GROMACS .gro file of C-alpha atoms in nm:
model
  167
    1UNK     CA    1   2.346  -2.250  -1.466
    2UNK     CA    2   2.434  -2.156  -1.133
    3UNK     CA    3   2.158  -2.147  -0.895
    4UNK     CA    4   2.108  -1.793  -0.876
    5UNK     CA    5   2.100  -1.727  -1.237
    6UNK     CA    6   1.772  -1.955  -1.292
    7UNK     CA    7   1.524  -1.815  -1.503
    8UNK     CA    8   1.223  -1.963  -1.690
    9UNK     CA    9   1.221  -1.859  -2.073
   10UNK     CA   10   0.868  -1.964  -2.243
   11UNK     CA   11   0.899  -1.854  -2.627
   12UNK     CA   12   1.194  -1.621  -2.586
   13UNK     CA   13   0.964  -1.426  -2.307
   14UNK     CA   14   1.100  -1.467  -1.927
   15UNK     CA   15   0.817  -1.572  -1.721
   16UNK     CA   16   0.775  -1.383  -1.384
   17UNK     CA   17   0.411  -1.482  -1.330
   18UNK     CA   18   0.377  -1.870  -1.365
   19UNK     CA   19  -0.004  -2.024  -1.350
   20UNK     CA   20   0.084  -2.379  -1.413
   21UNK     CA   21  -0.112  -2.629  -1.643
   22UNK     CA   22  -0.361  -2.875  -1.529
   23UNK     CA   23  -0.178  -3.112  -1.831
   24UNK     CA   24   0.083  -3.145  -2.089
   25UNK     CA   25   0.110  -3.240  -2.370
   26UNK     CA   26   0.450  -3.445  -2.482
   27UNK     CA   27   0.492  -3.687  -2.828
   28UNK     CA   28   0.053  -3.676  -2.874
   29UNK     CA   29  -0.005  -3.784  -2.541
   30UNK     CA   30  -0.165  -3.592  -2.288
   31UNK     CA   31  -0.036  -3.612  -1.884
   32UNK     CA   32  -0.185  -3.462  -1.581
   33UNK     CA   33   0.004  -3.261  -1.348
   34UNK     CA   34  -0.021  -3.379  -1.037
   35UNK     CA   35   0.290  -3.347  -0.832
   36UNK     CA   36   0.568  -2.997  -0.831
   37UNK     CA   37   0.952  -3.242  -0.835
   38UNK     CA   38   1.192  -3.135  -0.568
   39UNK     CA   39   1.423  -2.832  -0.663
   40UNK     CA   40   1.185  -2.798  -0.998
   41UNK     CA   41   1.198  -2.415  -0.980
   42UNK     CA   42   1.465  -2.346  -0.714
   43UNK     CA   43   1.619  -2.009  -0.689
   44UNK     CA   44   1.430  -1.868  -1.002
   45UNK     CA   45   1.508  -1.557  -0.857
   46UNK     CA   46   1.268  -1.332  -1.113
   47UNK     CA   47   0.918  -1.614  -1.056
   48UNK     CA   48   0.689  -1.347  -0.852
   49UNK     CA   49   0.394  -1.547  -0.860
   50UNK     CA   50   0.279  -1.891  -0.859
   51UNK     CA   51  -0.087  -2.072  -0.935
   52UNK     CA   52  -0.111  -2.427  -0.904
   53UNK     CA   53  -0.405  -2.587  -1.072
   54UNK     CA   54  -0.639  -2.870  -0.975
   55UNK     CA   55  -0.496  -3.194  -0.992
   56UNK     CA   56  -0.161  -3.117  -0.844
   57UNK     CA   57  -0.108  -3.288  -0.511
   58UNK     CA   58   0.196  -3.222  -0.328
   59UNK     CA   59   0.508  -3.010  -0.397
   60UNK     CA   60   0.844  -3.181  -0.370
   61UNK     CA   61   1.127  -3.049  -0.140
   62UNK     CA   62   1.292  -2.746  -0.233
   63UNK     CA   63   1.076  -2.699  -0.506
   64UNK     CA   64   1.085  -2.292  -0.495
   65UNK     CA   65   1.334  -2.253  -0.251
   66UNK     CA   66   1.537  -1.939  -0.249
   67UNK     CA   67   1.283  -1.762  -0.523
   68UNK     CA   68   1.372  -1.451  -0.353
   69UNK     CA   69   1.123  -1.257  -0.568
   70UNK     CA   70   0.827  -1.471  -0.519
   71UNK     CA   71   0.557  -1.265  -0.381
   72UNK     CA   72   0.259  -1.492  -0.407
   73UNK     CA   73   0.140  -1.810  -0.412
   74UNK     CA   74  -0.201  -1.997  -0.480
   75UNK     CA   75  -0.271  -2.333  -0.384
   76UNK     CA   76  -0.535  -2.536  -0.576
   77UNK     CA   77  -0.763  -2.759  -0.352
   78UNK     CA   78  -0.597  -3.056  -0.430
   79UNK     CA   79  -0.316  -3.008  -0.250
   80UNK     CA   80  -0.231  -3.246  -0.014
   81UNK     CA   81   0.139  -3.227   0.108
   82UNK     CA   82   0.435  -2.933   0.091
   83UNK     CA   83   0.830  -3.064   0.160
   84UNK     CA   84   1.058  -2.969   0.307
   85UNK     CA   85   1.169  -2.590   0.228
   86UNK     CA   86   0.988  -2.602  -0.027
   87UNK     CA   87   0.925  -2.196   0.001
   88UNK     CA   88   1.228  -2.152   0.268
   89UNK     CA   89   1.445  -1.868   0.165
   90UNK     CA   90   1.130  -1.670  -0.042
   91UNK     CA   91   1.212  -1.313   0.153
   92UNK     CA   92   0.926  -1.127  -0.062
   93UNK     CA   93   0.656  -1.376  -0.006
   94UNK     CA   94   0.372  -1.162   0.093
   95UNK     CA   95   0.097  -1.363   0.076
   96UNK     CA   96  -0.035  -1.755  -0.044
   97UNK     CA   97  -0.410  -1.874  -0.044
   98UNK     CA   98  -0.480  -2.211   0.002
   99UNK     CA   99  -0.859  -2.352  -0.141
  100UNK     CA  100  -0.698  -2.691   0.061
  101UNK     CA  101  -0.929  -2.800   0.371
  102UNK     CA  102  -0.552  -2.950   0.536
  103UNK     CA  103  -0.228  -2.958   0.366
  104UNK     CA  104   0.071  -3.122   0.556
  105UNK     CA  105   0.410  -2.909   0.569
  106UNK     CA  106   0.755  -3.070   0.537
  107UNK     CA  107   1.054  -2.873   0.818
  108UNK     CA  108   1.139  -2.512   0.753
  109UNK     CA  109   0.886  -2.554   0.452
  110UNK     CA  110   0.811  -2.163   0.489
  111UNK     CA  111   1.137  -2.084   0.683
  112UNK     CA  112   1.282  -1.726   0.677
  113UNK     CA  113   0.959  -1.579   0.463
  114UNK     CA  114   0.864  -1.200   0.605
  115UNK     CA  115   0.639  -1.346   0.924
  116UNK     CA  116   0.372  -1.037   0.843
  117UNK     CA  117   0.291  -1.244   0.519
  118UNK     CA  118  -0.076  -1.343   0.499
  119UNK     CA  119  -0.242  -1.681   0.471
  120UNK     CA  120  -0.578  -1.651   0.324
  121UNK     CA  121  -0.778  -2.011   0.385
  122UNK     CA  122  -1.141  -2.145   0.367
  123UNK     CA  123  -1.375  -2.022   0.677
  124UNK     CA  124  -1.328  -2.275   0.942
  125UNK     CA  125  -0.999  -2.397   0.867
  126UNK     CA  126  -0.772  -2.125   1.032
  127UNK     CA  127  -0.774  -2.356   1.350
  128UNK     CA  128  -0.638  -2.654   1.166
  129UNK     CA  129  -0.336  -2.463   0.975
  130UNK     CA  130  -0.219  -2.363   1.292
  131UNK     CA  131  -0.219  -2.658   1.427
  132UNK     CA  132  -0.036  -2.802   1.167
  133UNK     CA  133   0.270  -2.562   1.174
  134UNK     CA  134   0.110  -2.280   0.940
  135UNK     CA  135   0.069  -1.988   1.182
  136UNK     CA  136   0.506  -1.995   1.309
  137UNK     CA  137   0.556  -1.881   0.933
  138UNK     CA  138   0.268  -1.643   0.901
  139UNK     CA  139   0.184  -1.413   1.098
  140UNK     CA  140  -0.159  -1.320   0.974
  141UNK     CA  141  -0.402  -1.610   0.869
  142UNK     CA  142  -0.712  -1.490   0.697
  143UNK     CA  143  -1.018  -1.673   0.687
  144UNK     CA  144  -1.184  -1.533   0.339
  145UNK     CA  145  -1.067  -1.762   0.072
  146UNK     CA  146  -1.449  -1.859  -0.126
  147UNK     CA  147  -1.506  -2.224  -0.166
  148UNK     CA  148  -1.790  -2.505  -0.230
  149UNK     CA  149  -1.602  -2.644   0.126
  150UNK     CA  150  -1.782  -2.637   0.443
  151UNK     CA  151  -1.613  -2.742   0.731
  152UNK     CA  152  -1.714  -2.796   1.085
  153UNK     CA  153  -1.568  -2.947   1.362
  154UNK     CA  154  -1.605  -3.325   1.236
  155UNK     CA  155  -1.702  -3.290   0.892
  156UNK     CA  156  -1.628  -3.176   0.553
  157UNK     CA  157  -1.906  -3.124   0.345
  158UNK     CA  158  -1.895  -3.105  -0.017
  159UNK     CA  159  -2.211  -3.043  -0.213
  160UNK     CA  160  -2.442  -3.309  -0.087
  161UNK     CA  161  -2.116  -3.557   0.049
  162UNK     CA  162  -1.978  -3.571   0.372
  163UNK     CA  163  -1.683  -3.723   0.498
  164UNK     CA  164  -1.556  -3.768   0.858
  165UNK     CA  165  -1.221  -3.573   0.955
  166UNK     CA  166  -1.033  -3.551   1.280
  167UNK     CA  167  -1.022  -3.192   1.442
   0.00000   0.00000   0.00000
């Protein structure tokens, strides 16, 4: 189909609001989703909201590109890396929360989104998604995202663990 005719049809229903599975099951064997493939849901132009479970770690280039209706976006914890315009071209992206203490962006990852859309991240990370390219796509970033995450300048602590991170 051409691009902007993409649509995702789940027992004869199209789906608008996708929460994606933490596995799948395919011939009686059970696989973990861990990675959204490059283009995977480019230009679905009727997807208006996406959840990402645990597990998944990075999000291939282009993988939502031009889904012109997508309005929202949740990142699971476990992401790690976003490619390249992977959301460029999403002109009703509002808002996306990230549970993610640091996720790396790919070039014009978030390009041409509405620049009032709102980030919502863990309390102490705001600093850190600027710094990493976040805050020249949105133009709000919200601190108020509820996680077992603490973060402070050098550390990361998680339940009774710590681990060492550069500011």
């Amino acid at each position: 189909l051409p691009h902007s005719k993409r649509k995702i049809i789940i027992n004869g229903q199209e789906v608008t609001s996708l929460v994606i599975p933490e596995s799948v099951t395919f011939c009686n064997n059970t696989f973990s989703v861990v990675a959204i493939g490059d283009a995977a849901f480019e230009s679905c132009s009727s997807l208006t909201s996406v959840t990402l479970p645990e597990g998944v770690a990075s999000i291939g280039d282009k993988a939502f590109y031009a889904c012109t209706s997508l309005s929202s976006v949740a990142f699971s914890s476990t992401l790690h890396s976003i490619g390249s315009k992977a959301f460029m071209e999403c002109h009703a992206l509002a808002e996306a929360t990230s549970n993610s203490v640091n996720i790396v962006i790919g070039d014009n990852c978030f390009a041409n989104i509405p620049y009032d859309a709102v980030l919502h991240v863990i309390p102490g990370t705001r600093n850190r998604y600027i710094a990493t390219g976040w805050g020249q796509y949105f133009g709000t970033i919200v601190e108020d995202v509820e996680s077992d995450v603490e973060v402070s300048n050098k550390y990361i602590k998680i339940g009774t663990a710590q681990a060492s991170m550069t500011p």
